[in-house]
């Protein structure tokens, strides 16, 4: 029996232990043979013989179970060691993040205007009809509203179609009196989706208001030319008469094409010019809607799409790719 105990203890793999198990506990194993000897044991000794054998069997079973647990946990640990991943291993790649091109462009634009003494004003994404349309000279049923069809929450509330309502809210604030120099950056929402439009995009609008006669179109022209050269380098800038409900006169602002240096290419539709901004002198109807304190003022306003600037600066062909979150695109701006 001592020998059998040693045999179990010496098994060093689960496979070897299984062989030992069959040899000792199997149908034709050592214990079975011992129990078979009962027949030839005299009757009066049978009880003692069986008792002794059962004690031996219990001891062997105990040793076997202990050994099995040890070998099983050893095998498990070995498997984990072989299949595991060493999380402390240094992968040799040190990835650093970067701002999204839209944020980066937005920050650069904000930096310029803050350096020119403009204040930064913010508003909410949900606006009412008055601040988003009416006060900006876009009365109900006016066809110009179709240019900015958007997401209505009910008859009076919309997701703002531009950041212009922030201008109205700022002018109507108790603690704000002209002169005003402000920009309002933020997300805006329109029902568009194609290579140059997404339902959500970012705008920065600017507003300057002072006593009547203090602000002229020349001031507007100077600051926008200076700003566009800050953003795009040595480009030509031109102002083209246009229409916006909230400015009069209005002008769209173009820069000479940054892709072909104004020679004409596919991106500028062979014109040599790229449209980048809308601007104009604030329409007197806007000041009328704002009311008290704005009877005798003049001002200019402008607005731009941040994604469009990012596309032109980084030469990105499809605006929608800015919102797909594709790491292969974003990695290029690290
Ligand atoms: Zn071009």
XYZ file of N, CA, C and O in Angstrom, residues 102 147 188-203 259 266-269 274-276 304-312 315-324:
180
model
N -11.581 70.346 -37.465
C -12.619 71.375 -37.301
C -12.329 72.229 -36.057
O -12.391 73.461 -36.097
N -33.863 78.940 -47.779
C -32.418 78.750 -47.843
C -31.924 78.008 -46.604
O -30.852 77.427 -46.607
N -24.484 74.511 -35.819
C -25.775 74.903 -36.377
C -26.334 73.734 -37.184
O -25.603 72.788 -37.495
N -27.628 73.792 -37.511
C -28.309 72.616 -38.062
C -29.164 72.983 -39.279
O -29.934 73.943 -39.220
N -28.985 72.242 -40.363
C -29.830 72.455 -41.538
C -30.104 71.118 -42.211
O -29.339 70.174 -42.060
N -31.182 71.094 -42.995
C -31.599 69.829 -43.579
C -30.872 69.547 -44.895
O -31.519 69.399 -45.928
N -29.543 69.512 -44.868
C -28.775 69.288 -46.099
C -27.828 68.119 -45.902
O -27.334 67.897 -44.808
N -27.539 67.399 -46.992
C -26.548 66.327 -46.909
C -25.986 66.018 -48.301
O -26.628 65.370 -49.111
N -24.791 66.527 -48.586
C -24.088 66.182 -49.832
C -22.592 66.442 -49.621
O -22.169 66.645 -48.482
N -21.787 66.449 -50.673
C -20.326 66.533 -50.463
C -19.873 67.820 -49.779
O -18.783 67.872 -49.210
N -20.684 68.867 -49.838
C -20.266 70.107 -49.164
C -21.213 70.499 -48.023
O -21.081 71.578 -47.447
N -22.173 69.627 -47.690
C -23.111 69.953 -46.601
C -23.364 68.756 -45.697
O -23.501 67.636 -46.173
N -23.445 69.017 -44.385
C -23.878 67.996 -43.433
C -24.982 68.619 -42.580
O -25.031 69.839 -42.446
N -25.854 67.795 -41.996
C -26.987 68.352 -41.231
C -26.531 69.181 -40.027
O -27.271 70.023 -39.537
N -25.336 68.914 -39.525
C -24.792 69.720 -38.436
C -23.446 70.235 -38.907
O -22.666 69.464 -39.468
N -23.191 71.506 -38.743
C -21.863 72.022 -39.056
C -21.570 73.193 -38.116
O -22.378 73.505 -37.235
N -20.404 73.792 -38.265
C -20.012 74.845 -37.323
C -19.885 76.174 -38.043
O -19.356 76.240 -39.151
N -20.348 77.202 -37.376
C -20.315 78.526 -37.948
C -19.612 79.469 -36.989
O -19.601 79.249 -35.778
N -6.025 76.090 -54.554
C -5.589 74.848 -55.207
C -4.815 75.130 -56.494
O -3.911 74.400 -56.854
N -10.708 72.295 -61.257
C -11.998 71.634 -61.051
C -12.681 72.147 -59.770
O -13.873 72.382 -59.736
N -11.862 72.331 -58.714
C -12.436 72.700 -57.423
C -13.054 74.100 -57.443
O -14.094 74.337 -56.842
N -12.417 75.042 -58.188
C -12.984 76.392 -58.263
C -13.876 76.542 -59.498
O -14.202 77.658 -59.904
N -14.248 75.413 -60.098
C -15.077 75.410 -61.316
C -14.487 76.315 -62.395
O -15.202 77.050 -63.058
N -12.713 81.072 -54.891
C -13.465 80.215 -53.960
C -14.265 81.105 -53.011
O -13.721 82.030 -52.405
N -15.553 80.797 -52.867
C -16.394 81.578 -51.966
C -16.139 81.129 -50.527
O -16.148 79.936 -50.236
N -15.870 82.071 -49.618
C -15.545 81.671 -48.241
C -16.386 82.348 -47.162
O -16.454 81.852 -46.025
N -19.238 82.582 -41.465
C -18.493 81.605 -42.267
C -18.714 80.208 -41.708
O -19.072 80.032 -40.543
N -18.504 79.205 -42.579
C -18.595 77.810 -42.168
C -17.209 77.289 -41.834
O -16.298 77.362 -42.657
N -17.047 76.788 -40.600
C -15.714 76.353 -40.155
C -15.234 75.147 -40.972
O -14.058 75.063 -41.337
N -16.164 74.210 -41.289
C -15.769 73.022 -42.067
C -15.214 73.419 -43.433
O -14.255 72.833 -43.922
N -15.851 74.418 -44.051
C -15.380 74.857 -45.373
C -13.937 75.363 -45.264
O -13.103 75.039 -46.110
N -13.653 76.130 -44.208
C -12.281 76.614 -44.017
C -11.321 75.441 -43.807
O -10.239 75.402 -44.384
N -11.740 74.476 -42.979
C -10.872 73.317 -42.715
C -10.606 72.542 -44.004
O -9.482 72.099 -44.259
N -11.635 72.399 -44.842
C -11.486 71.687 -46.115
C -10.476 72.384 -47.023
O -9.651 71.740 -47.673
N -10.567 73.715 -47.077
C -9.678 74.466 -47.967
C -8.247 74.472 -47.429
O -7.285 74.331 -48.184
N -7.139 70.798 -47.729
C -7.440 70.210 -49.047
C -8.183 68.873 -48.906
O -7.779 67.836 -49.447
N -9.289 68.910 -48.153
C -10.133 67.724 -47.950
C -11.277 67.774 -48.968
O -12.009 68.762 -49.014
N -11.442 66.746 -49.813
C -12.418 66.847 -50.898
C -13.888 66.679 -50.462
O -14.773 67.258 -51.070
N -14.159 65.862 -49.418
C -15.549 65.600 -49.045
C -15.782 66.028 -47.597
O -15.196 65.477 -46.675
N -16.650 67.016 -47.419
C -16.887 67.574 -46.085
C -17.398 66.512 -45.103
O -17.082 66.528 -43.922
N -18.173 65.544 -45.621
C -18.756 64.526 -44.741
C -17.689 63.687 -44.047
O -17.911 63.166 -42.958
N -16.504 63.564 -44.691
C -15.450 62.735 -44.091
C -14.972 63.318 -42.754
O -14.408 62.599 -41.931
N -15.216 64.597 -42.525
C -14.825 65.211 -41.248
C -15.620 64.641 -40.076
O -15.222 64.759 -38.928
N -16.777 64.041 -40.352
C -17.639 63.554 -39.265
C -17.741 62.047 -39.203
O -18.515 61.505 -38.439
N -16.949 61.345 -40.042
C -17.032 59.887 -40.033
C -16.186 59.277 -38.917
O -16.352 58.110 -38.591
